[in-house]
PDB file of C-alpha atoms in Angstrom:
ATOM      1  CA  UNK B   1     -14.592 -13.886 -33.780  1.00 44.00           C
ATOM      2  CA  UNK B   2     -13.656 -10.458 -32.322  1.00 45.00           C
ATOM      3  CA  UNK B   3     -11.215  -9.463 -29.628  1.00 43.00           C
ATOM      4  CA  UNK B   4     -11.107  -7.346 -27.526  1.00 46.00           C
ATOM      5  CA  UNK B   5      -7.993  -5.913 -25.993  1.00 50.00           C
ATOM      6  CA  UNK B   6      -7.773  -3.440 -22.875  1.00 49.00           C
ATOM      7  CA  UNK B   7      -7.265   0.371 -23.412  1.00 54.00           C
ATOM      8  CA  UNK B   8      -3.305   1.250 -22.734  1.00 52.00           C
ATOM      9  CA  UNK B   9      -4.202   3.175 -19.769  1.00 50.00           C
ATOM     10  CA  UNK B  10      -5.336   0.158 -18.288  1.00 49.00           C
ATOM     11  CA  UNK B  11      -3.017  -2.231 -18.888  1.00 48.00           C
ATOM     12  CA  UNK B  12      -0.638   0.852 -17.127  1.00 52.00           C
ATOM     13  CA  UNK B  13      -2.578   0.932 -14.485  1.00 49.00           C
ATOM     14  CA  UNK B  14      -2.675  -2.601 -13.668  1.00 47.00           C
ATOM     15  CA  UNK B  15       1.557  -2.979 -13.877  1.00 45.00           C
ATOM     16  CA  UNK B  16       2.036  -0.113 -11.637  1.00 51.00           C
ATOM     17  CA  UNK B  17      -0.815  -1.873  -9.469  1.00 47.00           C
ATOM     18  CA  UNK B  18       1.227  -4.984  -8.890  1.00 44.00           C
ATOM     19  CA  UNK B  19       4.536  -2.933  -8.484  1.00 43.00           C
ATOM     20  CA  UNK B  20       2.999  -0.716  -5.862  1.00 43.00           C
ATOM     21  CA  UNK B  21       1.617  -3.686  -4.156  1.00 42.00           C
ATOM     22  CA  UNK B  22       5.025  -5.453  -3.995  1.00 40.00           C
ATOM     23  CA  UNK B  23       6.435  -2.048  -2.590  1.00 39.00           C
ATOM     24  CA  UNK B  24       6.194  -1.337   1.205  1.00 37.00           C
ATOM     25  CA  UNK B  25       6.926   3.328   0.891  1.00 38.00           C
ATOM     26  CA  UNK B  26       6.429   4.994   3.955  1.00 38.00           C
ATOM     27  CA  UNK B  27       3.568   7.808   3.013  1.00 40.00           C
ATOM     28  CA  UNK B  28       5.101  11.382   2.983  1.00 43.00           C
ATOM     29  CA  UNK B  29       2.581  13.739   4.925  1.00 48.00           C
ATOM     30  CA  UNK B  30       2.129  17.159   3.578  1.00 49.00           C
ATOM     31  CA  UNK B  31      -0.549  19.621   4.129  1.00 54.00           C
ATOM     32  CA  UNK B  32      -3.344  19.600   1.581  1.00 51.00           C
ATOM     33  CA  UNK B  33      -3.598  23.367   1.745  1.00 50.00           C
ATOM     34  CA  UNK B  34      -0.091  23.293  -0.042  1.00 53.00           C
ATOM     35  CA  UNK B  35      -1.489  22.624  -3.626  1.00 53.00           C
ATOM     36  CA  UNK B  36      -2.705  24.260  -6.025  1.00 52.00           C
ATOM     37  CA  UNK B  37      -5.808  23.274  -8.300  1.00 53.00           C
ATOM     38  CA  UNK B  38      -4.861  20.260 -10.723  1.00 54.00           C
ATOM     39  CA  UNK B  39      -5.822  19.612 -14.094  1.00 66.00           C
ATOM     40  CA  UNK B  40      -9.050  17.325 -14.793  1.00 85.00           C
ATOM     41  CA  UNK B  41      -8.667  14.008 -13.445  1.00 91.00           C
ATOM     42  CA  UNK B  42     -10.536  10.512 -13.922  1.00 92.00           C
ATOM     43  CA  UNK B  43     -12.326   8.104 -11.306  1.00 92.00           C
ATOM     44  CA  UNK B  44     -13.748   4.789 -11.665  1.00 92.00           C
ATOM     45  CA  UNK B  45     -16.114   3.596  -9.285  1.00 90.00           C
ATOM     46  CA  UNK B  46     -18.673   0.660  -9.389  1.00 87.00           C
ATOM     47  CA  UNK B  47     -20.347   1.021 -12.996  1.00 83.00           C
ATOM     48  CA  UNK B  48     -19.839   4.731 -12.568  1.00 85.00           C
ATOM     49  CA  UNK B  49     -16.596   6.880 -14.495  1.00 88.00           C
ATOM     50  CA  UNK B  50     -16.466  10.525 -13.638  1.00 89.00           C
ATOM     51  CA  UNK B  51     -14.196  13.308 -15.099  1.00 91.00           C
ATOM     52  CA  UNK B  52     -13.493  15.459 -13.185  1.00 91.00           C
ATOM     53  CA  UNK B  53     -12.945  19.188 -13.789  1.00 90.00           C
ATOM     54  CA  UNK B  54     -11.079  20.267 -10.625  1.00 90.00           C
ATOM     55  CA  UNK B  55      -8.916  18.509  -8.145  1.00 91.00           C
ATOM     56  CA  UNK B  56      -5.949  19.926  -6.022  1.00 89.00           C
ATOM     57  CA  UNK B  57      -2.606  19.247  -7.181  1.00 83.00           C
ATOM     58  CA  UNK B  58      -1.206  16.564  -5.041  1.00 85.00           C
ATOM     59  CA  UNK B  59       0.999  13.982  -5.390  1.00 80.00           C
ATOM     60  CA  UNK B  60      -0.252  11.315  -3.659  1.00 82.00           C
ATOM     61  CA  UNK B  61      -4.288  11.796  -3.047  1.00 90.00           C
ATOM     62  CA  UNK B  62      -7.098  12.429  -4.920  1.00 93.00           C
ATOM     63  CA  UNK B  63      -8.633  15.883  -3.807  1.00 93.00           C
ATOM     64  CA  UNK B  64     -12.299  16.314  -5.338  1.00 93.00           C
ATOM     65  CA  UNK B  65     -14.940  19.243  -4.378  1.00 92.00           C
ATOM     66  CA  UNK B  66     -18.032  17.862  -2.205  1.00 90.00           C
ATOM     67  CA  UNK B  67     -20.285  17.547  -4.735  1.00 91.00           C
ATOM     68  CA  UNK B  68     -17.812  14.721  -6.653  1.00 90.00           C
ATOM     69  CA  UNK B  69     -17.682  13.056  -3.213  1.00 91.00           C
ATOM     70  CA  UNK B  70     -21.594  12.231  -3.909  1.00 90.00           C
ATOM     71  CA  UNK B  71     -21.851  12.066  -7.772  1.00 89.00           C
ATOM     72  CA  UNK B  72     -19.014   9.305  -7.773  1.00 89.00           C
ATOM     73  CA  UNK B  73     -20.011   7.449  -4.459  1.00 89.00           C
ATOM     74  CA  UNK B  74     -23.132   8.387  -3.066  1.00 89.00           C
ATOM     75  CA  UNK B  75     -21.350   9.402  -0.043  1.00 90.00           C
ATOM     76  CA  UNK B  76     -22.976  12.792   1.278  1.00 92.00           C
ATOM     77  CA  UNK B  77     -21.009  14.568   3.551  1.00 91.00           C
ATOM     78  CA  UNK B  78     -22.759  15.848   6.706  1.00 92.00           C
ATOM     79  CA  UNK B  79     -21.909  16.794  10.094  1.00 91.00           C
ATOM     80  CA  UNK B  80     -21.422  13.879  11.738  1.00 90.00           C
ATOM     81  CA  UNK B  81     -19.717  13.000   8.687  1.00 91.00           C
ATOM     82  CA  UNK B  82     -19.784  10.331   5.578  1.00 91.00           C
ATOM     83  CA  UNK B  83     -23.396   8.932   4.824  1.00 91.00           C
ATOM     84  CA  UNK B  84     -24.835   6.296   2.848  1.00 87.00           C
ATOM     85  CA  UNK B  85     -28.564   6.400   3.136  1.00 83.00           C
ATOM     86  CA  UNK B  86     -28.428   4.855   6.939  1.00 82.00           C
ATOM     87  CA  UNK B  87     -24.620   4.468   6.985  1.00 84.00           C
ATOM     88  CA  UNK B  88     -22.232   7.320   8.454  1.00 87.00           C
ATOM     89  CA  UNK B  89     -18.959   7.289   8.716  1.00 89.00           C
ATOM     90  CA  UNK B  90     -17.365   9.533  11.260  1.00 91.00           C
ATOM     91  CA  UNK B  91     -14.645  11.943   9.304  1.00 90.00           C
ATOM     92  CA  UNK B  92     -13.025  14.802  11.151  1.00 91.00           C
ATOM     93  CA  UNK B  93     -13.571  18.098   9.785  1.00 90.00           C
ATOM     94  CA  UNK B  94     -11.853  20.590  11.626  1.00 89.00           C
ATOM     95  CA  UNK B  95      -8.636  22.477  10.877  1.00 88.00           C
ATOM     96  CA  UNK B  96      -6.119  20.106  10.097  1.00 87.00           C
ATOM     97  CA  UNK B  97      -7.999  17.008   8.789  1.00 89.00           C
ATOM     98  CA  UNK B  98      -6.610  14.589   6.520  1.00 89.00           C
ATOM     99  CA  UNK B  99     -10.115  14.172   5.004  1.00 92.00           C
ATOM    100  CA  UNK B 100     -11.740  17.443   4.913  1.00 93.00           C
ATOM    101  CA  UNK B 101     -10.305  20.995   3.565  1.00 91.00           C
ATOM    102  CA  UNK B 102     -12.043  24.154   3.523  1.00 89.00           C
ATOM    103  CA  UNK B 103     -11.216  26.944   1.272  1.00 88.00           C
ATOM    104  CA  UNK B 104     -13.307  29.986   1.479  1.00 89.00           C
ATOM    105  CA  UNK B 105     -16.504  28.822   0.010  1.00 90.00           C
ATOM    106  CA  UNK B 106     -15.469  24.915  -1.252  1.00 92.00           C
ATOM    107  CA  UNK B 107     -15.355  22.021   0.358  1.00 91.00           C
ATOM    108  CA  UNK B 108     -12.577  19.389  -0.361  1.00 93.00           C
ATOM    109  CA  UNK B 109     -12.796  15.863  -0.486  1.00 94.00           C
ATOM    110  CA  UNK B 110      -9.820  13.409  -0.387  1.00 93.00           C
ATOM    111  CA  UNK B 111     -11.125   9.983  -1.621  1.00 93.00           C
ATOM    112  CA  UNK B 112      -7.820   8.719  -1.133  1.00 93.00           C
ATOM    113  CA  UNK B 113      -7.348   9.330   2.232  1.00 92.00           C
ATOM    114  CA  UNK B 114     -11.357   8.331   3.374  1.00 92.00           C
ATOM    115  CA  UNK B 115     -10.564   5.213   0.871  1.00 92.00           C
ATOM    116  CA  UNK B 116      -7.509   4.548   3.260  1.00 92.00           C
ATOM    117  CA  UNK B 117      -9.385   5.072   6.312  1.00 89.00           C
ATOM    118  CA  UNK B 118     -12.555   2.591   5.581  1.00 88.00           C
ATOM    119  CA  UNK B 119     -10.256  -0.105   4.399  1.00 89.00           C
ATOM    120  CA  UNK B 120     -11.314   0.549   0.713  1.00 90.00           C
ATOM    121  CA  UNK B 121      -8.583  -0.742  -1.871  1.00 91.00           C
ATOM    122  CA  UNK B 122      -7.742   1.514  -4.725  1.00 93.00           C
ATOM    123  CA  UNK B 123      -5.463   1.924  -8.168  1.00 94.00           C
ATOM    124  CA  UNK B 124      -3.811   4.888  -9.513  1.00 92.00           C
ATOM    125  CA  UNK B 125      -1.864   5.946 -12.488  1.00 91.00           C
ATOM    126  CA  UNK B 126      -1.037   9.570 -11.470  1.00 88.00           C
ATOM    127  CA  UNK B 127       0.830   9.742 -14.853  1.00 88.00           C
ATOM    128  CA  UNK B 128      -2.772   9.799 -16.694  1.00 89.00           C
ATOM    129  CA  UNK B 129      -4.974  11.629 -13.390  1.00 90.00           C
ATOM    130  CA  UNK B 130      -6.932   7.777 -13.498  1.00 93.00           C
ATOM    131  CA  UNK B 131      -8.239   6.156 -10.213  1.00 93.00           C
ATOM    132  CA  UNK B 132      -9.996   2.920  -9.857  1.00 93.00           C
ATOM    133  CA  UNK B 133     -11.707   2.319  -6.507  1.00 92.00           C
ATOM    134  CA  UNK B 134     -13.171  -1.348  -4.915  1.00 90.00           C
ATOM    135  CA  UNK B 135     -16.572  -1.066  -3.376  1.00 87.00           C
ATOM    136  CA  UNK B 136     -16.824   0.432   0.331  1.00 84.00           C
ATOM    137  CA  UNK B 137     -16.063  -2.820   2.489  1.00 82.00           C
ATOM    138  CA  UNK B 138     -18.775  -1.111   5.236  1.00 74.00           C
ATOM    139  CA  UNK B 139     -21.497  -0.898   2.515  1.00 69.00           C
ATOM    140  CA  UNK B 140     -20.921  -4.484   0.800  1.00 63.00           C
ATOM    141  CA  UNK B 141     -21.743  -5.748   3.989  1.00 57.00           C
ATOM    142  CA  UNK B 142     -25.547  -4.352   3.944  1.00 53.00           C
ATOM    143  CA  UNK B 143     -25.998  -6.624   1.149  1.00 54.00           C
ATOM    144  CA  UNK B 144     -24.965  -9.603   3.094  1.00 55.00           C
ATOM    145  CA  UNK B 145     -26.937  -9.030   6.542  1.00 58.00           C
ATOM    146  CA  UNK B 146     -29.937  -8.082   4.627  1.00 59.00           C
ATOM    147  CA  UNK B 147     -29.163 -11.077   2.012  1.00 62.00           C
ATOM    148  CA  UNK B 148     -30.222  -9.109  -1.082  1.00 64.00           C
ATOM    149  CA  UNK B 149     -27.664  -9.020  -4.122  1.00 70.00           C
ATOM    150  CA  UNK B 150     -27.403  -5.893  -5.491  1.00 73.00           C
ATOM    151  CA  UNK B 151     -29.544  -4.326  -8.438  1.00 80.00           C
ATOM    152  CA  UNK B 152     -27.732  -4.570 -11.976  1.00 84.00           C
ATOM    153  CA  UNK B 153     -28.908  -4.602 -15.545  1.00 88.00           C
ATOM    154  CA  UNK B 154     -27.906  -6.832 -17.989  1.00 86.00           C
ATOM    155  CA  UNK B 155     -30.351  -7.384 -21.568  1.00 89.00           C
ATOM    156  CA  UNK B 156     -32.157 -10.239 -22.258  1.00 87.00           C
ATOM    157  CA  UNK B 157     -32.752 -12.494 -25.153  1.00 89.00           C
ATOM    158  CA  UNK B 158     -33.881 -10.316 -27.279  1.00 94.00           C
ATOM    159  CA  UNK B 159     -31.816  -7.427 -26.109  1.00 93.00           C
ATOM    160  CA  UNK B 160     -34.015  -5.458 -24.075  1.00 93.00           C
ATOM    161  CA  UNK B 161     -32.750  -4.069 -20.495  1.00 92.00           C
ATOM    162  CA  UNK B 162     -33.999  -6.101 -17.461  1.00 90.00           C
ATOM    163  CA  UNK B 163     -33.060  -5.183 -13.833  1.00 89.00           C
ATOM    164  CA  UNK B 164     -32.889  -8.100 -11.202  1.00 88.00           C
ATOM    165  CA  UNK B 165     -35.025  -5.793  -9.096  1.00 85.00           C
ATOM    166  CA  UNK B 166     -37.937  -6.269 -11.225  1.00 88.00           C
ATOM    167  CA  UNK B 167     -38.258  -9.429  -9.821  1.00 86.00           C
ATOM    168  CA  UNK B 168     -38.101  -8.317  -6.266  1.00 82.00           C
ATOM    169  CA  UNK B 169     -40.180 -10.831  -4.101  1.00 82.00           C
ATOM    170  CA  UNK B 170     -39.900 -13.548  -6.757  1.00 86.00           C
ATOM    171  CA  UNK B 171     -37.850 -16.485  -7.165  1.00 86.00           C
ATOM    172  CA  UNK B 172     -35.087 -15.801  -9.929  1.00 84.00           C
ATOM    173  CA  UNK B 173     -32.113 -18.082 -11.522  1.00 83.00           C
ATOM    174  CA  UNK B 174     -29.321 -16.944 -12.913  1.00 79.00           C
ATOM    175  CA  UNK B 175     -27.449 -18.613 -15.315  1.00 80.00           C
ATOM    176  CA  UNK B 176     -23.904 -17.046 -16.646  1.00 79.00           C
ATOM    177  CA  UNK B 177     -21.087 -18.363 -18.728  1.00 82.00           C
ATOM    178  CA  UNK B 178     -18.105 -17.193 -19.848  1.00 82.00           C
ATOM    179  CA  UNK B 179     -15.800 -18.478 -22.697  1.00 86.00           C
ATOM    180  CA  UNK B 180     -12.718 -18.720 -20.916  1.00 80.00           C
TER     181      UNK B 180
END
């Protein structure tokens, strides 16, 4: 029988979770112009883990160029703001936004802050540069009013990949178990 046992920076990240959540701190506003570039940072999102190379140095939000904004969500920012194939969600970007910084030539995005503004829940463990974000509430709902689930992979029987939207337009069962 093998076990399996969570990395450390997980198990971190989970503690500081529930002490954060038992915590009521008033957010400390400071401009995002005020930081430097950070170190390389980590973010978890839906089966997707990015490293990334440059973030601002802040102490509270995740700062990412544009281009992370849409390799780790999808999100493309245009100028009537955050889109999702048909969804947009309207973020300020003039002078002064919480969401949107402009420095000469780059774009930055705070994932925190949009996070905090669509109601999307998210972990941190600013000691290792590691964030963990829940699905966009607005785009889980798509699934629901158009009542498709949404595509994943898992192997069959024999090990081979198989993708639930192969059987688009077909009747499928699933069947799962788990030994707990």
């Amino acid at each position: 029988m093998r076990s399996f046992r969570n990395p450390p920076w997980f198990t971190r990240s989970v503690v500081r979770a529930c002490a954060l959540a038992a915590l009521v701190v008033p957010a400390v506003v400071m401009p995002p112009g005020a930081f430097p570039a950070a170190p390389t940072a980590t973010a978890l999102y839906l089966d997707r883990t990015v490293s990334i190379e440059r973030t601002l140095d802040d102490p509270t939000d995740l700062w990412v160029l544009q281009e992370v904004l849409t390799e780790l969500t999808g999100f493309v920012l245009k100028p009537e703001g955050a889109c999702l194939d048909e969804l947009c969600i309207p973020v300020d970007q003039g002078p002064g936004s919480e969401v949107v910084l402009r420095r000469g030539e780059e774009t930055w995005f705070s994932l925190t802050g949009f996070a905090r503004r669509v109601g999307q829940s998210f972990v941190a463990d600013h000691e290792q540069r590691v964030w963990s974000f829940a699905p966009v509430p607005a785009a889980r709902s798509s699934f629901v009013d158009q009542a498709y689930a949404p595509d994943f992979v898992l192997p069959d029987r024999q090990g081979k990949p198989v993708r639930l939207s192969d059987f688009r337009g077909k009747k499928v069962l699933l069947v799962t178990w788990a030994s707990w």
